[in-house]
PDB file of C-alpha atoms and ligand atoms in Angstrom:
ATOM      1  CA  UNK A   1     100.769  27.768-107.080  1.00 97.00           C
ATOM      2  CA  UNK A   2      98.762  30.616-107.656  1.00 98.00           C
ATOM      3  CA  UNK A   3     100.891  33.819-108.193  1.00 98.00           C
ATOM      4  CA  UNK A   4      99.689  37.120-108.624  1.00 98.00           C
ATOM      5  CA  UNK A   5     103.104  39.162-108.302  1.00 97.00           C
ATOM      6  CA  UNK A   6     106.789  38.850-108.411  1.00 98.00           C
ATOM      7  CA  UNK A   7     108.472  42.003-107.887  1.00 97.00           C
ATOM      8  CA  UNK A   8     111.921  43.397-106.406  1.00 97.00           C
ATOM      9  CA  UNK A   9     111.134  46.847-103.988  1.00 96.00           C
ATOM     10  CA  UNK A  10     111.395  47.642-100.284  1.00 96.00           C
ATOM     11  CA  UNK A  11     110.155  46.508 -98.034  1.00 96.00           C
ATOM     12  CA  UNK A  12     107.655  48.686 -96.543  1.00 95.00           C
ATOM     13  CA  UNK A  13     106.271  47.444 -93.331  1.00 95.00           C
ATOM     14  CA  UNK A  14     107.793  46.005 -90.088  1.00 97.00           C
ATOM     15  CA  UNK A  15     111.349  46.003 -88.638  1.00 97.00           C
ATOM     16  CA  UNK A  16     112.820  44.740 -91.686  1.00 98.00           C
ATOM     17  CA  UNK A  17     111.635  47.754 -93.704  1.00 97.00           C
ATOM     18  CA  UNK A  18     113.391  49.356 -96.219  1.00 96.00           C
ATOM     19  CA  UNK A  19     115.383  46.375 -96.691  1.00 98.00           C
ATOM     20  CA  UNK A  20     115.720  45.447-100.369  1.00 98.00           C
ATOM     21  CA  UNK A  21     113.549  42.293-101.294  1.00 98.00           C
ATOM     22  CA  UNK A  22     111.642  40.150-103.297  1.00 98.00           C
ATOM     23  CA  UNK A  23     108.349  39.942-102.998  1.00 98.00           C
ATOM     24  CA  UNK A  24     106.171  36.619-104.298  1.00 98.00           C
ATOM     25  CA  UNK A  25     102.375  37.469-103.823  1.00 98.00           C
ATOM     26  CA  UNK A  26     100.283  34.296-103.933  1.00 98.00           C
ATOM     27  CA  UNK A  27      96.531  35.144-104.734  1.00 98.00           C
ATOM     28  CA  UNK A  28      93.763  33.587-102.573  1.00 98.00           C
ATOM     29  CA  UNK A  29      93.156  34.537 -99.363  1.00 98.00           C
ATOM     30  CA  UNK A  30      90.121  32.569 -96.383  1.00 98.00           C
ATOM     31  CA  UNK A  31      89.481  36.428 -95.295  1.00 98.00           C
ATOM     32  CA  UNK A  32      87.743  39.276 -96.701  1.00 98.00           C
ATOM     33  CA  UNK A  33      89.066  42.346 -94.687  1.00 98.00           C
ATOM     34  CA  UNK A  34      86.750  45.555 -96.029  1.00 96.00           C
ATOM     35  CA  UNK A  35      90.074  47.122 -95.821  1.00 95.00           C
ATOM     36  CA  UNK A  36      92.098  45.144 -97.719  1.00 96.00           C
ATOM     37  CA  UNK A  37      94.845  46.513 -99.796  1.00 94.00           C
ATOM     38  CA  UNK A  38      95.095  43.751-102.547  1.00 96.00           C
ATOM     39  CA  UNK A  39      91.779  42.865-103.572  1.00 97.00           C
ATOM     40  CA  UNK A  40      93.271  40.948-106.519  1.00 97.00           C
ATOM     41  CA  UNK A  41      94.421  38.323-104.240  1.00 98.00           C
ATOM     42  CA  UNK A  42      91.378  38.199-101.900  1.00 98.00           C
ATOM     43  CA  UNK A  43      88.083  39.845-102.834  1.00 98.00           C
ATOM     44  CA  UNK A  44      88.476  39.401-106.642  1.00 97.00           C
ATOM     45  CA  UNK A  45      91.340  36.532-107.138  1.00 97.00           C
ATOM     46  CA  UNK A  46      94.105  37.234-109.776  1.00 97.00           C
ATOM     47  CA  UNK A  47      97.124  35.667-110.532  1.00 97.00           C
ATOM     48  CA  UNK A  48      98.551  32.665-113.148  1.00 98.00           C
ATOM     49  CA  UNK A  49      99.396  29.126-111.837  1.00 98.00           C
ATOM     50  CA  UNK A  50     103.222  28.524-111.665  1.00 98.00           C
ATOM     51  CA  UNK A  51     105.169  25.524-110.512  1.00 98.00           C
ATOM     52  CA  UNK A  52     107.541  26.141-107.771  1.00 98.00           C
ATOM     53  CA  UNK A  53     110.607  25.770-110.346  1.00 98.00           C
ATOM     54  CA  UNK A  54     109.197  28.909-112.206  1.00 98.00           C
ATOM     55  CA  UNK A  55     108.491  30.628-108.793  1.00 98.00           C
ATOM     56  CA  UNK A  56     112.067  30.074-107.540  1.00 98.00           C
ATOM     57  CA  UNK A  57     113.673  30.552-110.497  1.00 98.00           C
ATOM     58  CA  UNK A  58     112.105  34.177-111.063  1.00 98.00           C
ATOM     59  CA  UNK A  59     112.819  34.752-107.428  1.00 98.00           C
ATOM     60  CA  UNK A  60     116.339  33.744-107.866  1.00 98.00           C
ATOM     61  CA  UNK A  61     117.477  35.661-110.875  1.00 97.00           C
ATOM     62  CA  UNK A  62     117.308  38.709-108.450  1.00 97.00           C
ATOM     63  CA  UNK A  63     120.522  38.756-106.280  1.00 93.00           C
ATOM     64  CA  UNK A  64     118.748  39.916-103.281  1.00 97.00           C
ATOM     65  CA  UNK A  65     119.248  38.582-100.612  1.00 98.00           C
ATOM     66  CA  UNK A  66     115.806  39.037 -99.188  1.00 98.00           C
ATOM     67  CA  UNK A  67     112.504  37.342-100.013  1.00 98.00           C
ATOM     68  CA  UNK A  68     108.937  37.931 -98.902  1.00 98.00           C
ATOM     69  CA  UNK A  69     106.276  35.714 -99.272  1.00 98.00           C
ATOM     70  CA  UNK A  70     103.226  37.312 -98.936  1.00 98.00           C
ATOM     71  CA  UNK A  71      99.555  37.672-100.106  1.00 96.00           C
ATOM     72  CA  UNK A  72      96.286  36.935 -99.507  1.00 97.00           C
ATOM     73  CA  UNK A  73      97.156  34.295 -97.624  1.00 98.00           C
ATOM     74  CA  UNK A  74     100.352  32.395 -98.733  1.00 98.00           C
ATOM     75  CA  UNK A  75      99.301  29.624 -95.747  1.00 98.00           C
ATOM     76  CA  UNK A  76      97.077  28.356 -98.526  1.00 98.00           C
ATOM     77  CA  UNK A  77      99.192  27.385-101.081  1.00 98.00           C
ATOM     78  CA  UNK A  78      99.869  23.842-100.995  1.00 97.00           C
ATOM     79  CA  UNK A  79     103.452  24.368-102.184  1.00 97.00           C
ATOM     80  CA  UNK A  80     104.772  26.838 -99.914  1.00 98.00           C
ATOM     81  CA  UNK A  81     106.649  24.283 -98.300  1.00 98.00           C
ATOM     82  CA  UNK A  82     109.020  23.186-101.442  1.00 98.00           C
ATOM     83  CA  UNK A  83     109.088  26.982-102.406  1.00 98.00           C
ATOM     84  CA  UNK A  84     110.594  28.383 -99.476  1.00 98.00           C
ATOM     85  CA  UNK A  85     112.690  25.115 -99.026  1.00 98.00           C
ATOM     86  CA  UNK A  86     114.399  25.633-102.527  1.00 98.00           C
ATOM     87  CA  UNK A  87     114.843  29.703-101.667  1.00 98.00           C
ATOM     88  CA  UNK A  88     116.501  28.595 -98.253  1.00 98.00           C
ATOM     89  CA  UNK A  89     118.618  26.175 -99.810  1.00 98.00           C
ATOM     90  CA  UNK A  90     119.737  29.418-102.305  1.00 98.00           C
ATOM     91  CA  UNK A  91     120.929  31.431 -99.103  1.00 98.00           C
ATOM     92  CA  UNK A  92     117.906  33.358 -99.073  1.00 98.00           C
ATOM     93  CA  UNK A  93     116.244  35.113 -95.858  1.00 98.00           C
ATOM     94  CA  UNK A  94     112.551  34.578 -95.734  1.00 98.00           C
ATOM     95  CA  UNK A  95     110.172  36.280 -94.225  1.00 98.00           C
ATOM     96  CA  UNK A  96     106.210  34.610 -94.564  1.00 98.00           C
ATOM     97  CA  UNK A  97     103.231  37.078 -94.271  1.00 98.00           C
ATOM     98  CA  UNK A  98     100.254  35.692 -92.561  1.00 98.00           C
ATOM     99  CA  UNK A  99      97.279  36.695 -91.080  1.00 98.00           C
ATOM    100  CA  UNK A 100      97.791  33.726 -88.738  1.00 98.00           C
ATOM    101  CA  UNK A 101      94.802  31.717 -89.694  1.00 98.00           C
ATOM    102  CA  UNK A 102      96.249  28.669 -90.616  1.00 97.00           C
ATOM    103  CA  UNK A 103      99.427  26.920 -89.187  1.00 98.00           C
ATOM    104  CA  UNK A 104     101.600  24.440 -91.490  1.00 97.00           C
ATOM    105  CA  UNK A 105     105.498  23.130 -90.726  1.00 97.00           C
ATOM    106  CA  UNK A 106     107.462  25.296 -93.129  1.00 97.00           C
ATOM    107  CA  UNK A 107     111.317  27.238 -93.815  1.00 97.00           C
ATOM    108  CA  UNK A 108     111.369  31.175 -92.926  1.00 97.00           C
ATOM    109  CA  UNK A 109     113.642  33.585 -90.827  1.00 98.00           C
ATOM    110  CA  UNK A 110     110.852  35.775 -89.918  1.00 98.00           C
ATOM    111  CA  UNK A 111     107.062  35.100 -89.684  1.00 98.00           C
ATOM    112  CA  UNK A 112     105.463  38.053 -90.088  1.00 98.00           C
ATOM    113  CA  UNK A 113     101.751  37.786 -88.166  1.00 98.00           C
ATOM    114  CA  UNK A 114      99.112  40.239 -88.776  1.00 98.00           C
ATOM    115  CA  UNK A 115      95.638  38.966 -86.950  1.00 98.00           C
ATOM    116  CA  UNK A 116      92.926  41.168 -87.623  1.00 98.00           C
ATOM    117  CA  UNK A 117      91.055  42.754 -85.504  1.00 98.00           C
ATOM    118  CA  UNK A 118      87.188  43.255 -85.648  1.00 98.00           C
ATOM    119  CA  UNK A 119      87.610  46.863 -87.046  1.00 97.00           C
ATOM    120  CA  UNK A 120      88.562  44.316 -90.551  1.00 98.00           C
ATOM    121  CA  UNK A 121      85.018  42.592 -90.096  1.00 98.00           C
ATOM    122  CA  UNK A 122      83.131  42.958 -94.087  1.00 98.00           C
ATOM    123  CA  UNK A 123      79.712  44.506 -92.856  1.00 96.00           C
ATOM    124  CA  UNK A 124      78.849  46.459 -95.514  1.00 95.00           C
ATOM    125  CA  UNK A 125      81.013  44.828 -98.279  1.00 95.00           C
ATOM    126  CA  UNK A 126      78.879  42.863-100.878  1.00 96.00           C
ATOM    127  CA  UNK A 127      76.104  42.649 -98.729  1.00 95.00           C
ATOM    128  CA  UNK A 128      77.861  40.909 -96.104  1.00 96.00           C
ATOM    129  CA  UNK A 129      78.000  37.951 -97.517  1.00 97.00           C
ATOM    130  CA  UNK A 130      81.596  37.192 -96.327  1.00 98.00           C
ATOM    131  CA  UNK A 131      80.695  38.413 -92.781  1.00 98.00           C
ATOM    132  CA  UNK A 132      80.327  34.962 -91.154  1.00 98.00           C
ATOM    133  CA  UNK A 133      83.239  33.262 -92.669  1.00 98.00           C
ATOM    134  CA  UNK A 134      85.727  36.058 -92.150  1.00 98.00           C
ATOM    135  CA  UNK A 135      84.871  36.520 -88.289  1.00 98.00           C
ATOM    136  CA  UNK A 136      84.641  32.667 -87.754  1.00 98.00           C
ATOM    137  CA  UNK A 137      88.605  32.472 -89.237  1.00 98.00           C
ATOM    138  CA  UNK A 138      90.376  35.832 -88.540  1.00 98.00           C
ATOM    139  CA  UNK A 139      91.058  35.144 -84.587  1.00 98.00           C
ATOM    140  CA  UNK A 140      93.056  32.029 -83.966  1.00 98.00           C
ATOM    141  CA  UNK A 141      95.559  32.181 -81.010  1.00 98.00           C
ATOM    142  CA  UNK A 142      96.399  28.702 -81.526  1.00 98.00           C
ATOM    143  CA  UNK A 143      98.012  29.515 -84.577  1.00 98.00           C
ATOM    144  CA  UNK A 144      99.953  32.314 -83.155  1.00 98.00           C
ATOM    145  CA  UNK A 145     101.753  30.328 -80.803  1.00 98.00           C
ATOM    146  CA  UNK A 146     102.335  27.707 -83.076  1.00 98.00           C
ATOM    147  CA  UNK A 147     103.742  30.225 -84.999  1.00 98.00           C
ATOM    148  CA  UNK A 148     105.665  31.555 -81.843  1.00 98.00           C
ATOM    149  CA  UNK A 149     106.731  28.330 -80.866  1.00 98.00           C
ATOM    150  CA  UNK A 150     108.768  27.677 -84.166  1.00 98.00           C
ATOM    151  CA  UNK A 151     109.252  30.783 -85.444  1.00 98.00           C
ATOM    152  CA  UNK A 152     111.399  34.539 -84.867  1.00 98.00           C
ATOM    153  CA  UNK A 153     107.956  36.543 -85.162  1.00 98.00           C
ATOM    154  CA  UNK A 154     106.881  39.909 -85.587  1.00 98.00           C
ATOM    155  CA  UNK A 155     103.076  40.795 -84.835  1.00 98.00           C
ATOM    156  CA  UNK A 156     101.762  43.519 -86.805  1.00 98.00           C
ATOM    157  CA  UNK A 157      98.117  44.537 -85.131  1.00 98.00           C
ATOM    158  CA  UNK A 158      95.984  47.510 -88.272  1.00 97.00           C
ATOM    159  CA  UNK A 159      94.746  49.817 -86.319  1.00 97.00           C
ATOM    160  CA  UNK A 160      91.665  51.942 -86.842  1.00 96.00           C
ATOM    161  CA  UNK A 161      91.168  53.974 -84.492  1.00 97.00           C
ATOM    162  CA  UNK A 162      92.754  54.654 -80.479  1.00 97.00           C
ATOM    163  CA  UNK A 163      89.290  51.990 -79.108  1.00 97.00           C
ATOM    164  CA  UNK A 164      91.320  49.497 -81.224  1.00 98.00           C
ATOM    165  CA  UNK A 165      93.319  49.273 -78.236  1.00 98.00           C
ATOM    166  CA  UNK A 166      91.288  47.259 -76.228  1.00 98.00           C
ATOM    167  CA  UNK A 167      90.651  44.551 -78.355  1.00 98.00           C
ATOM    168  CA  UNK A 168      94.223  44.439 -78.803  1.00 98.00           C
ATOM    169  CA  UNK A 169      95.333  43.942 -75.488  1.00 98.00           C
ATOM    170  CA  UNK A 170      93.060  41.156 -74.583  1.00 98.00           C
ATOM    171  CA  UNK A 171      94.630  39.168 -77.663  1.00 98.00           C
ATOM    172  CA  UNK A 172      97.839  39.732 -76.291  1.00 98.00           C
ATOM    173  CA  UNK A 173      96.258  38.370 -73.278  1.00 98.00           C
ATOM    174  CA  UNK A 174      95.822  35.407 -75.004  1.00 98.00           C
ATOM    175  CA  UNK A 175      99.232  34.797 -76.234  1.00 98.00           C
ATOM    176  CA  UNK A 176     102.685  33.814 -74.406  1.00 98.00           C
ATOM    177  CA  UNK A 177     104.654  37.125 -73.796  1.00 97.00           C
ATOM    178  CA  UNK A 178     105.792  38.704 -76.980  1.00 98.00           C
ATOM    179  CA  UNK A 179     108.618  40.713 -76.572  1.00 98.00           C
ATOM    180  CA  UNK A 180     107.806  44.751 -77.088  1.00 98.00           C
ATOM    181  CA  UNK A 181     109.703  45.727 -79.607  1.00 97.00           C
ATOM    182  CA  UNK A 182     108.300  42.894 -82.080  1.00 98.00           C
ATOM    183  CA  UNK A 183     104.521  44.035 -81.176  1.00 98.00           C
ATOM    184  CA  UNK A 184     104.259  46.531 -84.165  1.00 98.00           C
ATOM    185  CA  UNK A 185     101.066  49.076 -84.418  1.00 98.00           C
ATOM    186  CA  UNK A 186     100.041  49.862 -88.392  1.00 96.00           C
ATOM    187  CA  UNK A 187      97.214  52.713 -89.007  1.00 96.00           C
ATOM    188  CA  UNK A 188      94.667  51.258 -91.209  1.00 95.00           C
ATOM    189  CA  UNK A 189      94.899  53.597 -94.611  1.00 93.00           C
ATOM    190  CA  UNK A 190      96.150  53.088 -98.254  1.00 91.00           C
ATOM    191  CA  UNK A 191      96.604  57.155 -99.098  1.00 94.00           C
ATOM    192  CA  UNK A 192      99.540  59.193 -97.370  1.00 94.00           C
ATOM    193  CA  UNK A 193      96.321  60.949 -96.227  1.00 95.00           C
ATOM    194  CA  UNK A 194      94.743  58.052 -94.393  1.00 94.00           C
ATOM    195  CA  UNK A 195      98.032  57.229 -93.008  1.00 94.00           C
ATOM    196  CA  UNK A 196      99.023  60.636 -91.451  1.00 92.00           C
ATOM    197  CA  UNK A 197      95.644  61.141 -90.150  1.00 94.00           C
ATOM    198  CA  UNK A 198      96.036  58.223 -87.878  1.00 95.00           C
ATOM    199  CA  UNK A 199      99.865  58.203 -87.462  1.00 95.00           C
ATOM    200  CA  UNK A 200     100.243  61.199 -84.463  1.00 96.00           C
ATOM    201  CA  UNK A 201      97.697  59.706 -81.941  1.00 97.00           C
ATOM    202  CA  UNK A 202      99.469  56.058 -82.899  1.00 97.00           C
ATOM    203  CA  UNK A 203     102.719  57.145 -81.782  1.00 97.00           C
ATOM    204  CA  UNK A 204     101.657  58.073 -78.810  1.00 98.00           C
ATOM    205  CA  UNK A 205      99.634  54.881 -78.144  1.00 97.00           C
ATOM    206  CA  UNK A 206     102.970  52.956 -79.044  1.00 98.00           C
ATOM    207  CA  UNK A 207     105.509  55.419 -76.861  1.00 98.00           C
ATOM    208  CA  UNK A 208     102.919  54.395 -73.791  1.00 97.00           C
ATOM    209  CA  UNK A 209     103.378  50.860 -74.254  1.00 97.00           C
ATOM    210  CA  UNK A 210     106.913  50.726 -75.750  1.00 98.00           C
ATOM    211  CA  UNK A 211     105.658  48.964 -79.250  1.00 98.00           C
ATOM    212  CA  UNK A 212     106.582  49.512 -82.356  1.00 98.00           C
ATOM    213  CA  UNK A 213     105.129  51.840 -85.035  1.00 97.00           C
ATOM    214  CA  UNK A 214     105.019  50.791 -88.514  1.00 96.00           C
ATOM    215  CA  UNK A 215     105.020  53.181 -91.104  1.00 93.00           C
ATOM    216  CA  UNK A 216     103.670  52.128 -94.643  1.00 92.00           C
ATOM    217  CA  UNK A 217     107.158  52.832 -96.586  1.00 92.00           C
ATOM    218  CA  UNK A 218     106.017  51.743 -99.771  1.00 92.00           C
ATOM    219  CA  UNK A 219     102.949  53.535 -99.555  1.00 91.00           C
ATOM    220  CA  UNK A 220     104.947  57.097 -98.850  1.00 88.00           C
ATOM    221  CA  UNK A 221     107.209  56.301-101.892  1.00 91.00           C
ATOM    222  CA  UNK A 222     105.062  55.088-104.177  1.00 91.00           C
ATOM    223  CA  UNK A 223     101.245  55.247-103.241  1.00 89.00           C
ATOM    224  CA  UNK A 224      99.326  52.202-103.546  1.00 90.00           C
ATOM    225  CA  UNK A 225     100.028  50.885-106.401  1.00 90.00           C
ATOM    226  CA  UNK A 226     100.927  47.343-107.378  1.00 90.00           C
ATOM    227  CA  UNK A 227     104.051  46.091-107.619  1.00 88.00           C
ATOM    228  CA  UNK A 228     105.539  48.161-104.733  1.00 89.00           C
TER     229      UNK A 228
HETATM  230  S1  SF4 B   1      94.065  38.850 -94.670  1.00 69.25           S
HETATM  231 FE1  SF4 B   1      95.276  40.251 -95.934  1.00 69.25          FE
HETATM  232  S2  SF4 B   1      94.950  39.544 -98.069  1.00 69.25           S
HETATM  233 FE2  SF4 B   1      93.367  38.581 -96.780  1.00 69.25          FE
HETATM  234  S3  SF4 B   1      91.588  39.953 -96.985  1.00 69.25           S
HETATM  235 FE3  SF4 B   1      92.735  40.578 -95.130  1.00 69.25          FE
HETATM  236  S4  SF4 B   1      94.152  42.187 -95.816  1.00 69.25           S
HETATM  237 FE4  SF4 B   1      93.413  41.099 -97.664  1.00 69.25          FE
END
């Protein structure tokens, strides 16, 4: 599989944050959010090919109990399956990032879904060349409740700016009920800056609904920078 990190931190998003984990980024990702926040595994593809033994076993020397598989898209990688079968089989909790797009049996504790919303559309990105392909695969609800179905889930929804909100609640509309406090709202920024600026009116949006905020710990300790 394509790997583009391995790293021990906490985590920083979602209602396991500031839990102490490991993190396996796999590089590759089927959207092209103008946003996103590791081009290296979607825009511009890093990473070296490992086999699952070297994955688990660099996982594994860490005694944590924790492990997040995230990405780009992990979804993709045709050996998430073994991976997180061997980590489970080690005792470890797993929690799978996804945008949602794609659906596959597979091992985790907590599936972590984070659809995107048009505010992620690539207009002005590269020409928009990744326009069509990103808004024909970022919305699919019959992956979500797949993923609800088999899955403890946590939905994570980026949010842009307070008209978000509409666009948000008829997805929801689309799903089975999701219980409140694992709807999670995340302001759209990679600076402290960009993250306060959008974090007061937030709060408010998720005290009227009873949701979740989610802070970008990592980002307040660390900035953006890789390997956090
Ligand atoms: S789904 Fe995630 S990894 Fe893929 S382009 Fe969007 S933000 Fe980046």
């Amino acid at each position: 599989m394509r790997i583009s990190e391995i790293f021990h931190s906490l985590q920083g998003e979602g209602i396991l944050a500031g839990v102490p984990s490991v993190f396996v980024r796999t590089s590759g990702c089927n959207l092209r959010c103008w946003y996103c926040d590791t081009p290296y595994t979607s825009w511009a593809p890093e990473g070296v090919e490992m086999s699952v033994a070297a994955v688990a076993e660099a996982v594994l020397r860490h005694r944590t109990r924790h492990v997040v598989v995230t990405g780009g898209e992990p979804l993709l990688a045709p050996d998430l399956p073994e991976l997180l079968a061997r980590l489970a089989d080690a005792g470890r909790h797993i929690t799978v990032e996804t945008a949602a797009t794609v659906f596959r049996p597979i091992h985790c504790d907590l599936a972590s879904l984070s659809p995107k919303l048009s505010n992620s559309a690539p207009r002005h990105r590269e020409g928009g060349r990744f326009l069509a392909m990103h808004e024909a695969a970022r919305w699919r609800p019959d992956v979500i409740r797949e993923f609800l179905k088999h899955h403890e889930c946590q939905i994570k929804f980026v949010v842009d700016a307070p008209s978000d909100m509409e666009e948000i609640d008829g997805m929801l509309a689309e799903l089975p009920p999701i219980p409140a406090d694992r709807i999670l709202l995340m302001p759209q920024g990679v600076t402290r800056e960009e993250l306060a600026s959008r974090s007061v009116w937030l709060a408010t949006l998720c005290l009227d609904r009873g949701w979740r905020f989610c802070p970008r710990l990592h980002i307040d300790l660390y900035g953006h920078t890789r390997g956090t």
